[in-house]
Short mmCIF file of C-alpha atoms in Angstrom, two decimals:
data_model
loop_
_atom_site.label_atom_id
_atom_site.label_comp_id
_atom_site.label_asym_id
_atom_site.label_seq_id
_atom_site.Cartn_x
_atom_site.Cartn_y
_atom_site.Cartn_z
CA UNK A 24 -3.48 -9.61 17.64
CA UNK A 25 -1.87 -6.40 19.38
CA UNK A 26 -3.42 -2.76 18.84
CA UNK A 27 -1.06 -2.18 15.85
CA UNK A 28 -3.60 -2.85 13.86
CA UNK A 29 -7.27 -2.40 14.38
CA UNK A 30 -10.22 -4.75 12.42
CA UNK A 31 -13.61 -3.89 13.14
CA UNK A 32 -16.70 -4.49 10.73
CA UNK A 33 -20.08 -2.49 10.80
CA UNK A 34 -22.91 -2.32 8.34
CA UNK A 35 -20.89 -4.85 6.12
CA UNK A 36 -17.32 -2.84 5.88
CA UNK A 37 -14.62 -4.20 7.14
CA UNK A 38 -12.29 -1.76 8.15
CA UNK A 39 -8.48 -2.21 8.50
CA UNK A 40 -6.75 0.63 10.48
CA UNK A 41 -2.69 0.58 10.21
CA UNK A 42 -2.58 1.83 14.24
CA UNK A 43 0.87 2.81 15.02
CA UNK A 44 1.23 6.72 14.80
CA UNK A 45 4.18 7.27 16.42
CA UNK A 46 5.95 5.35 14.17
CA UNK A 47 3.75 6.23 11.16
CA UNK A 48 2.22 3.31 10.89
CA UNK A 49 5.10 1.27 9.95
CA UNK A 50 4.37 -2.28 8.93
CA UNK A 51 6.01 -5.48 10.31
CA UNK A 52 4.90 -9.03 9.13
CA UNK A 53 2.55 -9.54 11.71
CA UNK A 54 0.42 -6.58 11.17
CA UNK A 55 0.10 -7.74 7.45
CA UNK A 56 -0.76 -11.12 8.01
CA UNK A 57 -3.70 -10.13 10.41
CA UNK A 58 -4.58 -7.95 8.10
CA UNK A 59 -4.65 -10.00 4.93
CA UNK A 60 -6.62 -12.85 7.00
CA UNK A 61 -9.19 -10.91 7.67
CA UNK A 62 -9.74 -9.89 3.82
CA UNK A 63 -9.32 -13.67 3.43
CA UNK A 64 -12.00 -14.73 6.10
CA UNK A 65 -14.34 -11.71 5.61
CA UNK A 66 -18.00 -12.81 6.29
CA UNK A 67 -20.59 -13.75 4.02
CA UNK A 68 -22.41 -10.33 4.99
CA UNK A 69 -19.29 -8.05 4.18
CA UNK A 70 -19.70 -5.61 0.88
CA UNK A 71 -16.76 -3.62 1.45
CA UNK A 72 -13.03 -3.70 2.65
CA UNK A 73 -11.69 0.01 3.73
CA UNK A 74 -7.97 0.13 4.58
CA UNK A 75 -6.41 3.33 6.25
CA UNK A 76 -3.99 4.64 9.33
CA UNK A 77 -4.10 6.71 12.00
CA UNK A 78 -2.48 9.74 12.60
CA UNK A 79 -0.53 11.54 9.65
CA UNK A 80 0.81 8.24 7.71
CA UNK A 81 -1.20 5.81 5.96
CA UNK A 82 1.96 4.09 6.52
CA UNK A 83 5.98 4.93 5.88
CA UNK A 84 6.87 1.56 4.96
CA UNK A 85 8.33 -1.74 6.32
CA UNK A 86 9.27 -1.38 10.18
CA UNK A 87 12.79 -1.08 9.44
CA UNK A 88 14.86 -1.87 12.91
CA UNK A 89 17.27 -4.33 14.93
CA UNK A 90 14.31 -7.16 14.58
CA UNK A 91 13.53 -6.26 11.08
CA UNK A 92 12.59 -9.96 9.26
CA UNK A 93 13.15 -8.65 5.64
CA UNK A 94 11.61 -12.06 4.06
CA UNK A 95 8.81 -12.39 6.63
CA UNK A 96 7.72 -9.01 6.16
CA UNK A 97 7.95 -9.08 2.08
CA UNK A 98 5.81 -12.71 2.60
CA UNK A 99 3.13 -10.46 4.77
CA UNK A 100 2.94 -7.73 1.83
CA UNK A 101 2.16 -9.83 -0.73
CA UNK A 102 -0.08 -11.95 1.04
CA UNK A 103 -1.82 -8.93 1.76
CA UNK A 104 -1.87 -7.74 -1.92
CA UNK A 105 -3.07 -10.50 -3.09
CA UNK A 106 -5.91 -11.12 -0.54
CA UNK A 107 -6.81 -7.06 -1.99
CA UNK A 108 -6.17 -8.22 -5.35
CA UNK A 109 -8.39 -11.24 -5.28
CA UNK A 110 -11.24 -10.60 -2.96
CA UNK A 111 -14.69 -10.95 -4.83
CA UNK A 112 -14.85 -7.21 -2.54
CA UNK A 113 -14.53 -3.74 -3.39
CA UNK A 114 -11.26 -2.30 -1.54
CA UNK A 115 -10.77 1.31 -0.89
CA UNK A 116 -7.64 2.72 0.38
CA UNK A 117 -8.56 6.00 2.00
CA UNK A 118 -5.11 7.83 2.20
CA UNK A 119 -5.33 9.83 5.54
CA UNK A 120 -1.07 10.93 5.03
CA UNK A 121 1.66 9.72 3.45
CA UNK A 122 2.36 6.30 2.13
CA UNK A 123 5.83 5.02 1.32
CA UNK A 124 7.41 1.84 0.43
CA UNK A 125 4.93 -1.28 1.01
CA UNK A 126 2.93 1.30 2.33
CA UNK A 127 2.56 3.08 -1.08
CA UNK A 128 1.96 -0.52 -2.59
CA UNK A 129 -0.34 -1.25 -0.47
CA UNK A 130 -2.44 1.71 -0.78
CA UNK A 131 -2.46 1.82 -4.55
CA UNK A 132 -3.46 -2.15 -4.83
CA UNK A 133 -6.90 -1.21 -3.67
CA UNK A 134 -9.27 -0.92 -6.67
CA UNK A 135 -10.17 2.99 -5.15
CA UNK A 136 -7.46 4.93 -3.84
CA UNK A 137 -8.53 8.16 -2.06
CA UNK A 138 -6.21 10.35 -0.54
CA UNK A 139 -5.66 13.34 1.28
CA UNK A 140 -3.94 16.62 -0.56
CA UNK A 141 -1.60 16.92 2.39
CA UNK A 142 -0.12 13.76 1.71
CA UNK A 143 1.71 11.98 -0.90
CA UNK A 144 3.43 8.58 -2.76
CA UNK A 145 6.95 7.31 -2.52
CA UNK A 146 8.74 4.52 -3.88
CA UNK A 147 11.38 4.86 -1.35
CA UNK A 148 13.31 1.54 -1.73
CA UNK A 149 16.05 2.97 -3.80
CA UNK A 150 17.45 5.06 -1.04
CA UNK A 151 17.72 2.31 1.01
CA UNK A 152 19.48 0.50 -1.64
CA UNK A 153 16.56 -1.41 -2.12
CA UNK A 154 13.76 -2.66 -5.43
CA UNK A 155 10.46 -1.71 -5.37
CA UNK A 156 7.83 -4.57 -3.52
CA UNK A 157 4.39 -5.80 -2.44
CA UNK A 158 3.62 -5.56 -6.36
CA UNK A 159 4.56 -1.86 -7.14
CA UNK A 160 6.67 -3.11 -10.34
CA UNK A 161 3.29 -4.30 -11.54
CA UNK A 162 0.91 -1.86 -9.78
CA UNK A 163 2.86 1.64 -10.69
CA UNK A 164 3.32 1.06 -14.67
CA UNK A 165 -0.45 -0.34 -15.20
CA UNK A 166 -1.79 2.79 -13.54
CA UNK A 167 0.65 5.26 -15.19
CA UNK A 168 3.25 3.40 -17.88
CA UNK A 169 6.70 2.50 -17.91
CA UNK A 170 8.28 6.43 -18.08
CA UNK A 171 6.22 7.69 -14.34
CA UNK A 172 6.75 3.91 -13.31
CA UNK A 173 10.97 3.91 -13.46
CA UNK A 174 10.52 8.15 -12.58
CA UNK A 175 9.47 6.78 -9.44
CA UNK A 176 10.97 4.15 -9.07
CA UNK A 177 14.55 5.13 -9.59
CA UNK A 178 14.63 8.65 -8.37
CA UNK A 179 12.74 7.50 -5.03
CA UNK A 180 10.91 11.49 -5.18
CA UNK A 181 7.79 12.09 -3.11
CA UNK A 182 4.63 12.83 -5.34
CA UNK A 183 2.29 14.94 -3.95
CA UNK A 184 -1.50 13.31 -3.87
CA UNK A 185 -2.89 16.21 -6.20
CA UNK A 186 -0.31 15.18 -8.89
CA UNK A 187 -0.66 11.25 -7.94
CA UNK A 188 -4.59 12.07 -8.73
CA UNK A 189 -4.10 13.99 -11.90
CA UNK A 190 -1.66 11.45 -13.44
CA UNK A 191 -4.31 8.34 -12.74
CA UNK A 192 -2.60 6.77 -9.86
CA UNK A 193 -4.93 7.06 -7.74
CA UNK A 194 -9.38 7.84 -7.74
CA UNK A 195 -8.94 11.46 -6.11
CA UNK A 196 -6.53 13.82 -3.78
CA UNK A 197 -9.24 16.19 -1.75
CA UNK A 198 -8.74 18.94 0.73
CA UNK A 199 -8.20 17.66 4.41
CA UNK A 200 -11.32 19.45 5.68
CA UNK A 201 -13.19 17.67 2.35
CA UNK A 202 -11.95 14.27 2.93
CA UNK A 203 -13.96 13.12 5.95
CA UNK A 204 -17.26 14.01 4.30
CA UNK A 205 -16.11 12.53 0.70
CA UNK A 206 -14.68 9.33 2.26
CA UNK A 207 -18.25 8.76 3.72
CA UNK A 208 -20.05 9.29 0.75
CA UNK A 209 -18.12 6.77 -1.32
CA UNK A 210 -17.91 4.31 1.22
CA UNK A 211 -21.76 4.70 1.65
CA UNK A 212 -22.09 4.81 -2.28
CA UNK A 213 -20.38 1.38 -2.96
CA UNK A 214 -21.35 -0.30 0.26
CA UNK A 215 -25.27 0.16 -1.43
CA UNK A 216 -23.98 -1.28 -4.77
CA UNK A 217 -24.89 -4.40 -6.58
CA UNK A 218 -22.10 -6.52 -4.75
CA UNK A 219 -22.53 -9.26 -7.81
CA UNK A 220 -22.06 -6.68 -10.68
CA UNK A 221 -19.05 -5.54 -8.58
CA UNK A 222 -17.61 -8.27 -8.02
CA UNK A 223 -17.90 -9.33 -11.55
CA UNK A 224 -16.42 -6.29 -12.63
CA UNK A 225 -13.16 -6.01 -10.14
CA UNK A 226 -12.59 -9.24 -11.33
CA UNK A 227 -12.77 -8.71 -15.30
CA UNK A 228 -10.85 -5.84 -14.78
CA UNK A 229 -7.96 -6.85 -12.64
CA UNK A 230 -7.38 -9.85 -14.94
CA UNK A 231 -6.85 -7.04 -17.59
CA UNK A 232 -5.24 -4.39 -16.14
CA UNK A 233 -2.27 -6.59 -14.10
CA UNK A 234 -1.83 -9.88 -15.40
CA UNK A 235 1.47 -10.40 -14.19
CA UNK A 236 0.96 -9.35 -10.94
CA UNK A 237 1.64 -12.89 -9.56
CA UNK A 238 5.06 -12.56 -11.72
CA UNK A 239 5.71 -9.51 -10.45
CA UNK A 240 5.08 -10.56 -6.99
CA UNK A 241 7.10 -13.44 -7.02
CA UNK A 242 10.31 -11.69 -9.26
CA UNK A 243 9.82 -9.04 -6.41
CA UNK A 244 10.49 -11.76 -3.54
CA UNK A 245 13.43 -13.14 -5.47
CA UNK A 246 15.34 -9.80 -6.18
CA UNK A 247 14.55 -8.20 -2.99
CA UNK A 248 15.59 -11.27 -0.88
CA UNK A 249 18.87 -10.86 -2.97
CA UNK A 250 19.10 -7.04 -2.48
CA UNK A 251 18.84 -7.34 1.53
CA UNK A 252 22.33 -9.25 1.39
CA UNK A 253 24.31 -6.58 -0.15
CA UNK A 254 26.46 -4.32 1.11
CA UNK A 255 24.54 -1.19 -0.23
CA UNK A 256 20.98 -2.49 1.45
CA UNK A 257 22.83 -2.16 4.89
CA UNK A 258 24.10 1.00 4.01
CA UNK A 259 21.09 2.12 3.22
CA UNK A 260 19.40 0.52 6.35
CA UNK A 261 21.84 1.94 8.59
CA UNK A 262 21.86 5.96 7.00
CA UNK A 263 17.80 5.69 7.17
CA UNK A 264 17.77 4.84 11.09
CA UNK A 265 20.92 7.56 11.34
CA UNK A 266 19.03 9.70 9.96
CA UNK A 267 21.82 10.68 6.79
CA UNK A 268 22.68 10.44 3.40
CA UNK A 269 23.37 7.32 2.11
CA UNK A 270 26.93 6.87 0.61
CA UNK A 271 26.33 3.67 -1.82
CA UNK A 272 29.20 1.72 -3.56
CA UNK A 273 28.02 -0.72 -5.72
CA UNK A 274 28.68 -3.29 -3.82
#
């Protein structure tokens, strides 16, 4: 596996580290297959998984480009969400800048999202003509209902980590110069904890908090794979690497 992403485990937490910073961490199929097999293959030893980026991004999405493998990539997110999802491990995604697209997903499948206040959550799909994936149909509206889910959603709007925290999307927003120090603690806190009664519990409570994630997975594969075809997806495609607005028809 390249540098693009970084897997390293010490004192029983694995640590996955999106490592592409001049690109803000975007995410291509590759990175998110290494990085779901490693959830998948963790050691006997590990009591923790810790996912986070480098630089300013937790990550800004699918690595949109000339070589862009829309269905390989989508495959690679939900693997990865579902190795999170079903992992007898804790997983913390420590939110280190902003996290858009799969990259928001991503971050808010963990069962303890901590971010900094300097960044923030976006659903960004819709301006590039695209449907929310890597789960966030299911992931968005269990954290924070139907009305936040589809404000999101539809209107594609960046929301800052103090109002992601204060609306239950994620554990905690914290000052940069707080989150180093907090960060450690929890990471030390649950890495001590009864890994049984943890596991016992991340199970009981994902079974009742997103029971259609599967569904929504899979419904997310089908309509996206459909979306990428249409006129207004490579619209939207091409305005985003133009850098301008995106002049959609329908079609």
């Amino acid at each position: 596996m390249s540098d693009s992403v970084l897997i390293d485990t010490v004192d029983g937490v694995l640590t996955i580290t999106w490592n592409e910073p001049d690109r803000l961490n975007a995410l291509t199929a590759e990175m998110l297959n290494a990085a779901a097999a490693s959830i998948e293959e963790a050691p006997s030893e590990t009591r923790l998984v810790v996912i986070t980026g480098t630089g300013r991004a937790f990550s800004s999405g699918a690595a949109l480009g000339a070589d862009f493998d829309g269905s390989a990539t989508l495959d690679g997110a939900n693997r990865l969400v579902r190795a999170m999802t079903r992992s007898p491990l804790p997983v913390i995604s420590a939110v280190n800048g902003i996290a858009a697209g799969v990259g928001c997903s991503i971050a808010i499948a963990a069962d303890i999202t901590l971010a900094k206040s300097s960044g923030y959550f976006l659903l960004a799909f819709v301006n590039i003509g695209l449907m929310p994936d890597g789960g966030a149909t299911e992931l968005v509206a269990a954290s924070v209902g139907r009305a936040r889910a589809n404000r999101m959603a539809m209107l594609g709007e960046k929301l800052p980590a103090d109002e992601a925290a204060q609306i239950g999307l994620i554990y905690k927003s914290l000052d940069d110069e707080d989150y180093d120090a907090e960060f450690a603690t929890l990471v030390g806190k649950i890495g001590r904890g009864p890994t049984k009664a943890l596991s016992a519990m991340k199970k009981v409570i994902t079974a009742n908090t997103l029971p259609r994630l599967d569904a929504a997975l899979d419904a997310e594969l089908e309509g996206q794979v459909a979306l990428f075809s249409t006129k207004d997806a490579f619209e939207g495609g091409s305005a985003f690497l133009e850098k301008r607005p995106a002049a959609f028809t329908g079609a």
